[in-house]
C-alpha positions as protocol buffer text, in pm:
chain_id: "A"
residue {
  index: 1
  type: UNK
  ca { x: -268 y: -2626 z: 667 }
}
residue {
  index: 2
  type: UNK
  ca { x: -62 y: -2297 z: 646 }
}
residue {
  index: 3
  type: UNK
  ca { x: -350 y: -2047 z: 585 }
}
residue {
  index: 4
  type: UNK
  ca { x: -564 y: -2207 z: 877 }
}
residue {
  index: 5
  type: UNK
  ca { x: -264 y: -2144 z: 1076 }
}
residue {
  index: 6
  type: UNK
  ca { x: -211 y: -1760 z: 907 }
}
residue {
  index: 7
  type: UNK
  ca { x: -593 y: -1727 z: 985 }
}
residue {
  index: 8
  type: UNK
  ca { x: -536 y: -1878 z: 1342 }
}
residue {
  index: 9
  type: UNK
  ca { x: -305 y: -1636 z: 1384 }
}
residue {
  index: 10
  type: UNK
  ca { x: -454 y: -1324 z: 1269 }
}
residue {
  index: 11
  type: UNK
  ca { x: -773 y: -1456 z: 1532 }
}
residue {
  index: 12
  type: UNK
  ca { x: -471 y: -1423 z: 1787 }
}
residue {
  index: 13
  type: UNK
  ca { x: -371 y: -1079 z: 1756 }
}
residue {
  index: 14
  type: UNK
  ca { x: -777 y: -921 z: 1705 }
}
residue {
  index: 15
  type: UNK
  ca { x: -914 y: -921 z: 1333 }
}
residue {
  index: 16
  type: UNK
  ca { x: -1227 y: -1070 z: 1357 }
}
residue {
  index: 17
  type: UNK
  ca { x: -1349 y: -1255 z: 1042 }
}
residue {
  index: 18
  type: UNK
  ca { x: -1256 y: -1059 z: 733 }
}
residue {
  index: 19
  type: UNK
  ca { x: -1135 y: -1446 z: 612 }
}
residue {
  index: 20
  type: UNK
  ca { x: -1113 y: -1282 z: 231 }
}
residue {
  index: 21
  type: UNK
  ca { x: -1029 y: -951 z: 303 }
}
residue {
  index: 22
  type: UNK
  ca { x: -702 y: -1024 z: 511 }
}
residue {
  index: 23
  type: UNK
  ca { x: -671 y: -1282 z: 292 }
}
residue {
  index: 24
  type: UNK
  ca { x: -633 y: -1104 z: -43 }
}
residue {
  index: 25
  type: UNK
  ca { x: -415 y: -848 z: 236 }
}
residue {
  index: 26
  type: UNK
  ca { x: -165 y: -1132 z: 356 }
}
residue {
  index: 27
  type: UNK
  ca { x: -104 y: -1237 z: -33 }
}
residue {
  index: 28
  type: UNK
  ca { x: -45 y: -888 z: -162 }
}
residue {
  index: 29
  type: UNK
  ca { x: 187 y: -859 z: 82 }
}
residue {
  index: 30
  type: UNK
  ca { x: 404 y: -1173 z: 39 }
}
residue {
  index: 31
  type: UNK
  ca { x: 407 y: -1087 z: -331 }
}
residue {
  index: 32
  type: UNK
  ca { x: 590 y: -764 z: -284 }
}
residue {
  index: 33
  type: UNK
  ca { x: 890 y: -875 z: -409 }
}
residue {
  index: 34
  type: UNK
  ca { x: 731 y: -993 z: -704 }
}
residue {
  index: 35
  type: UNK
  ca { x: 826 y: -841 z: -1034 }
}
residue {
  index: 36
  type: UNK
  ca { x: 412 y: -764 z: -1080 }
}
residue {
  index: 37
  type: UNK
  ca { x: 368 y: -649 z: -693 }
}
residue {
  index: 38
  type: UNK
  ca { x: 5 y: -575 z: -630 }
}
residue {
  index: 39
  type: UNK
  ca { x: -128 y: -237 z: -481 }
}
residue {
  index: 40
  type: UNK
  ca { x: -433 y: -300 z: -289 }
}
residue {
  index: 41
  type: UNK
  ca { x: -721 y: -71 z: -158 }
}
residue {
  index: 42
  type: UNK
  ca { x: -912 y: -144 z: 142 }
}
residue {
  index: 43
  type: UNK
  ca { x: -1275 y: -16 z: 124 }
}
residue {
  index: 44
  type: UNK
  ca { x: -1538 y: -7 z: 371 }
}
residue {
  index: 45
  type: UNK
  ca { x: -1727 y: 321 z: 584 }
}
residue {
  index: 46
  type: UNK
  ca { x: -1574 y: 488 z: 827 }
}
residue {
  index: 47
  type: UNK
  ca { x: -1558 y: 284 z: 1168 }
}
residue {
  index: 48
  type: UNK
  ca { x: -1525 y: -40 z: 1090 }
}
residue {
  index: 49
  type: UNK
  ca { x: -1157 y: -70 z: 1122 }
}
residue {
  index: 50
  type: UNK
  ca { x: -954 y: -87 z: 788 }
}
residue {
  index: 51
  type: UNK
  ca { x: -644 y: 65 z: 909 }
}
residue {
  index: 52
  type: UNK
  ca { x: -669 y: -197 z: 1216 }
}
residue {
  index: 53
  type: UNK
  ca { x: -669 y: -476 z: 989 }
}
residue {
  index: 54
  type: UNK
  ca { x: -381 y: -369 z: 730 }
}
residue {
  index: 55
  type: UNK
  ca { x: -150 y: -274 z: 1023 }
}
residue {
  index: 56
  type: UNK
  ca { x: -212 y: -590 z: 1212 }
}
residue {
  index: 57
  type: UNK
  ca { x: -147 y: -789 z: 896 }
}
residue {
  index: 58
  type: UNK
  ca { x: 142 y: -618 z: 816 }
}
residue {
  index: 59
  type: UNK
  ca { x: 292 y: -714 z: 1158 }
}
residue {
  index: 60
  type: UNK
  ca { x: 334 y: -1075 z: 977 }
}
residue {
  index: 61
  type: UNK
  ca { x: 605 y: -958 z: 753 }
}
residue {
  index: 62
  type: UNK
  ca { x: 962 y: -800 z: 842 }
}
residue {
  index: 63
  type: UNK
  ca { x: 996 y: -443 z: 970 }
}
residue {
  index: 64
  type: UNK
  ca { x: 1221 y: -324 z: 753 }
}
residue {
  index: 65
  type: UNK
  ca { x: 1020 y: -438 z: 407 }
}
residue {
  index: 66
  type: UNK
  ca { x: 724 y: -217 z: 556 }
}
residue {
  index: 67
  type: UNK
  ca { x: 716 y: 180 z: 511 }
}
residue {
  index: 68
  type: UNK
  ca { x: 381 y: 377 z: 642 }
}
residue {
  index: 69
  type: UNK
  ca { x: 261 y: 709 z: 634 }
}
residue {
  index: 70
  type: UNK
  ca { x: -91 y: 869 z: 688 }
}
residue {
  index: 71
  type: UNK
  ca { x: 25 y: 1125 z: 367 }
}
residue {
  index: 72
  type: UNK
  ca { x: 290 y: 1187 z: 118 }
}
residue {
  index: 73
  type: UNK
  ca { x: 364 y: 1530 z: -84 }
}
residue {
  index: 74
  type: UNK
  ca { x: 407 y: 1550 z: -391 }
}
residue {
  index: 75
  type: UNK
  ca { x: 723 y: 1493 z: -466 }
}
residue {
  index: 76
  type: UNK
  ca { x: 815 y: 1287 z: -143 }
}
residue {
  index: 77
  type: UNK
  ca { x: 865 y: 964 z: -373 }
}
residue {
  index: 78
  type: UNK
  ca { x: 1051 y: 1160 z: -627 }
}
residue {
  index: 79
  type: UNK
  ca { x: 1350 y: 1184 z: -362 }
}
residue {
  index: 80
  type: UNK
  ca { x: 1419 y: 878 z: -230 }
}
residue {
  index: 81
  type: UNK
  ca { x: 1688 y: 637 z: -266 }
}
residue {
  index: 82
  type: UNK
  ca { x: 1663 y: 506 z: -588 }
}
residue {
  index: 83
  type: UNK
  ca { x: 1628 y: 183 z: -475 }
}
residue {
  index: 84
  type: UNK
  ca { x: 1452 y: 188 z: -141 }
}
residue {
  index: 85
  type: UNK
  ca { x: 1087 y: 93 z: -233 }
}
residue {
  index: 86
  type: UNK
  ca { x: 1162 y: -215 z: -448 }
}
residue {
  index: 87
  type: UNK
  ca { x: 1022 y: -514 z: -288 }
}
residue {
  index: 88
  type: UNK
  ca { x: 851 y: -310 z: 8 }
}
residue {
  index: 89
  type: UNK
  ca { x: 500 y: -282 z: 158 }
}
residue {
  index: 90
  type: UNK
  ca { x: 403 y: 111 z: 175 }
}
residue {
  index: 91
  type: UNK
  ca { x: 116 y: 157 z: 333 }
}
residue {
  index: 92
  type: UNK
  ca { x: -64 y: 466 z: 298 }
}
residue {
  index: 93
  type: UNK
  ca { x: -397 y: 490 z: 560 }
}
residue {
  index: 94
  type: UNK
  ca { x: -601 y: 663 z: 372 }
}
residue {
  index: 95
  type: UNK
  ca { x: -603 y: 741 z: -4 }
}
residue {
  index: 96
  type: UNK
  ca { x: -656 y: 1112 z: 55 }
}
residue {
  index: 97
  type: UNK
  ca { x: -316 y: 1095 z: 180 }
}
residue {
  index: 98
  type: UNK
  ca { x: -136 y: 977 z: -152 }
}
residue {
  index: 99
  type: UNK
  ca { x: -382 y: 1288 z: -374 }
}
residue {
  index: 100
  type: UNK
  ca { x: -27 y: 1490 z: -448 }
}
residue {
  index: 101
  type: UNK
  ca { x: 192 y: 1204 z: -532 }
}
residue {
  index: 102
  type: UNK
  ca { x: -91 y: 1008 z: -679 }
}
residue {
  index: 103
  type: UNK
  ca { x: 83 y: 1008 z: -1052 }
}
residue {
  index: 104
  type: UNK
  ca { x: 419 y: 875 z: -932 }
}
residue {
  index: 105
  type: UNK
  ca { x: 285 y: 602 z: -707 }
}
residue {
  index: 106
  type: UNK
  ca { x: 158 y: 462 z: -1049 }
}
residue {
  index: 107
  type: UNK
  ca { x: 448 y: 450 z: -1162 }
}
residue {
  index: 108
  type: UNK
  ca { x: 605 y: 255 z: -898 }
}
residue {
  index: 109
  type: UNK
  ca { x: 293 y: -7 z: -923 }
}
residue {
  index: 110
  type: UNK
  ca { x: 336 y: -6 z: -1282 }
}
residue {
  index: 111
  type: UNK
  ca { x: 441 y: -287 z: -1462 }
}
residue {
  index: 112
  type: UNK
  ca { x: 518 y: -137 z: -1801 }
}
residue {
  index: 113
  type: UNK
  ca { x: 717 y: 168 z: -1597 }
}
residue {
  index: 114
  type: UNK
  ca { x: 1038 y: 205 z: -1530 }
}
residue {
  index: 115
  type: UNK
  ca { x: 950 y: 341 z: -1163 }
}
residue {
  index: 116
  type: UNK
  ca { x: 974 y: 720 z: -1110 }
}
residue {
  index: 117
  type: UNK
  ca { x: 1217 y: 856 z: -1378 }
}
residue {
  index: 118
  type: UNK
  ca { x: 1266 y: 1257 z: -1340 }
}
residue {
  index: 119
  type: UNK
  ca { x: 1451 y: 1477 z: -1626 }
}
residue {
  index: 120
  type: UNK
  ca { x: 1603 y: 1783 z: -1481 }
}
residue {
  index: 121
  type: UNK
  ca { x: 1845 y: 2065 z: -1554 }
}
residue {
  index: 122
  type: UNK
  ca { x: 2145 y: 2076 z: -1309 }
}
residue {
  index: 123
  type: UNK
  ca { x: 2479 y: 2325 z: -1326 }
}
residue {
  index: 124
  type: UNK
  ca { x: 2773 y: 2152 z: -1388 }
}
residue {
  index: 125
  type: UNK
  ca { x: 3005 y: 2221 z: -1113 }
}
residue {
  index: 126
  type: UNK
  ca { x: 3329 y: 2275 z: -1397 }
}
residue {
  index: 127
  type: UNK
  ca { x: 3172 y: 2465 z: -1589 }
}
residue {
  index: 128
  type: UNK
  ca { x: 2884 y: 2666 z: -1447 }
}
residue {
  index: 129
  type: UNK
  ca { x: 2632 y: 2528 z: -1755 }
}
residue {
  index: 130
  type: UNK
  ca { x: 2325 y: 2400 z: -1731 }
}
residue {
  index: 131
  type: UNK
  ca { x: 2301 y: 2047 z: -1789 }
}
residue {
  index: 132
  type: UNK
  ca { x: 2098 y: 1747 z: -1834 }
}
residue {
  index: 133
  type: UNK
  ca { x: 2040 y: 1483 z: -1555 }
}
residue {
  index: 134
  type: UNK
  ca { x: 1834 y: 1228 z: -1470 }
}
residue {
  index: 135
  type: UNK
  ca { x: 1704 y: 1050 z: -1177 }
}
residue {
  index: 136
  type: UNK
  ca { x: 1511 y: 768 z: -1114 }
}
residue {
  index: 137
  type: UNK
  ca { x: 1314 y: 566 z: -838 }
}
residue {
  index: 138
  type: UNK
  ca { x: 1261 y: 231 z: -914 }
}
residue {
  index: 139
  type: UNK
  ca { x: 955 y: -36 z: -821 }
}
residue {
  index: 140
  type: UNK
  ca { x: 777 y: -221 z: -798 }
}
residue {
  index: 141
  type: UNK
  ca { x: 647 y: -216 z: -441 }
}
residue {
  index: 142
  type: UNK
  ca { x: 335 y: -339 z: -264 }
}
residue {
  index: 143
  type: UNK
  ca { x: 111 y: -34 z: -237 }
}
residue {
  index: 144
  type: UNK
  ca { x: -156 y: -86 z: 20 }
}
residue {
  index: 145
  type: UNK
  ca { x: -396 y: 230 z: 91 }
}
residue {
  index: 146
  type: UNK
  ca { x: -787 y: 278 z: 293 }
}
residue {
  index: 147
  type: UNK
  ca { x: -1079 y: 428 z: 173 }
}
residue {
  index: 148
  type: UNK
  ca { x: -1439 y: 484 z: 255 }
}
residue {
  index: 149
  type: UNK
  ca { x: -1511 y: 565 z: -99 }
}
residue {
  index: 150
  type: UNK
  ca { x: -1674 y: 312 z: -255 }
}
residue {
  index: 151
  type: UNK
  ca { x: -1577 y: 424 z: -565 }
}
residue {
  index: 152
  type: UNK
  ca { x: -1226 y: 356 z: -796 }
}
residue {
  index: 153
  type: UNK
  ca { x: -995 y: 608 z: -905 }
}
residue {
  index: 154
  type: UNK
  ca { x: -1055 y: 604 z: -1307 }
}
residue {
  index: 155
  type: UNK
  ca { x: -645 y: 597 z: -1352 }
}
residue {
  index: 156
  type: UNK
  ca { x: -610 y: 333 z: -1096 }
}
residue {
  index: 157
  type: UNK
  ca { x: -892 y: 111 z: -1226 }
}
residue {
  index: 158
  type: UNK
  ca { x: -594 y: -134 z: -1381 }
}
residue {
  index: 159
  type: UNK
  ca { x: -362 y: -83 z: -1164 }
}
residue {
  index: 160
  type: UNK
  ca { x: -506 y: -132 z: -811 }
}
residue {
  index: 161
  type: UNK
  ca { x: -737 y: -450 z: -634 }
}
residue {
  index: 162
  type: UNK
  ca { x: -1044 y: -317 z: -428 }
}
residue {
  index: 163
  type: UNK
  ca { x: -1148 y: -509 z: -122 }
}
residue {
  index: 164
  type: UNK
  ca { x: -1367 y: -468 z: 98 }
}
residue {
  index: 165
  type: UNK
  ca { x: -1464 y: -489 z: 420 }
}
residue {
  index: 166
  type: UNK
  ca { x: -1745 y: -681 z: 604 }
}
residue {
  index: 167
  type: UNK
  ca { x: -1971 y: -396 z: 753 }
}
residue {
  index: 168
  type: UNK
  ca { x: -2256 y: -605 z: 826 }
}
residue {
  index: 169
  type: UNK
  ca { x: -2437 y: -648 z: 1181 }
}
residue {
  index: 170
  type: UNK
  ca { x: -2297 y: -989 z: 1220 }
}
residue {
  index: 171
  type: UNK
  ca { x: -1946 y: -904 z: 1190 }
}
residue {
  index: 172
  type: UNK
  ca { x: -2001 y: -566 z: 1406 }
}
residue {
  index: 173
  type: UNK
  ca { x: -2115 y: -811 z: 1694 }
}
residue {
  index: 174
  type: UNK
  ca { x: -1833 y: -1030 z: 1650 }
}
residue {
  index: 175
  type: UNK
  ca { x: -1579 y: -779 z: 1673 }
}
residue {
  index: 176
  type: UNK
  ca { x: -1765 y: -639 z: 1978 }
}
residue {
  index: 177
  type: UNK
  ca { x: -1760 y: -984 z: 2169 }
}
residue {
  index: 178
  type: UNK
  ca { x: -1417 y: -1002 z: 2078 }
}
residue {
  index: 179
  type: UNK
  ca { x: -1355 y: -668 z: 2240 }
}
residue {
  index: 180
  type: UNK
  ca { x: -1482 y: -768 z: 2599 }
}
């Protein structure tokens, strides 16, 4: 049985329980290069190890489909090659971090968008006029971020699936025992 192995696995390398959670995690991932790529938010207070369990998930899948950053400005995405998130995991730690470039990231994860697609004025280097141009930043890409807010982002409500994290006693003491 493949996810019994997976789950084996993950036991190997430290996440303790969470069966659902890295779960839902593991599948995101693998459907990254799907044209309807998932972004996922990982919920739980602070302490009980979300960013441990995304990163050690995200060891499972190739280096170079995995970009991660604790923030991004606002118009970091804006920039980038316009074909270098397609198919990719970008993980984000916490969603604080993604605040500034919060609008384009929807765009990426956005099935009815065209990814990022910026209108700007450039001079033409003939003949010193302003002209059109456009650039764009295609998706879709896995979006994976943290939170200890319990609560959705009203924009992202459709566009992003909230775990969370076991934070009971039980799986505090098994993550202890697994410690020693």
């Amino acid at each position: 049985d493949l996810w019994e192995q997976i789950n084996k696995d993950m036991a190997t390398i430290g996440i303790v329980g969470e069966k659902g959670t890295k779960g839902v995690l593991y599948l995101g991932m693998t459907l990254r290069k799907s044209p309807r790529a998932p972004s996922l938010e990982l919920a739980a207070p602070s302490g009980t190890g979300k960013s441990f369990v995304v990163l050690a998930v995200v060891r499972f899948f190739p280096e170079e489909d995995v970009s991660c950053a604790t923030r991004i400005t606002t118009h970091y995405l804006d920039y980038l090659p316009e074909d270098s998130l397609v198919g990719k995991i970008f993980i984000v730690i916490e969603r604080g971090g993604t605040e500034e470039a919060g609008y384009s990231l929807r765009m990426l994860t956005d099935d009815t968008s065209a990814g990022i697609v910026i209108g700007y004025l450039k001079k033409d280097p003939d003949t010193g006029d302003m002209v059109a141009a456009q650039r764009t930043v295609k998706g879709p890409l896995c979006h994976i971020r943290t939170t200890t807010k319990l609560e959705g982002q009203p924009e992202d409500e459709s566009r992003v699936f909230t775990a969370f994290l076991d934070d009971s006693e039980k799986q505090r003491r098994g993550v202890h025992e697994n410690i020693k």
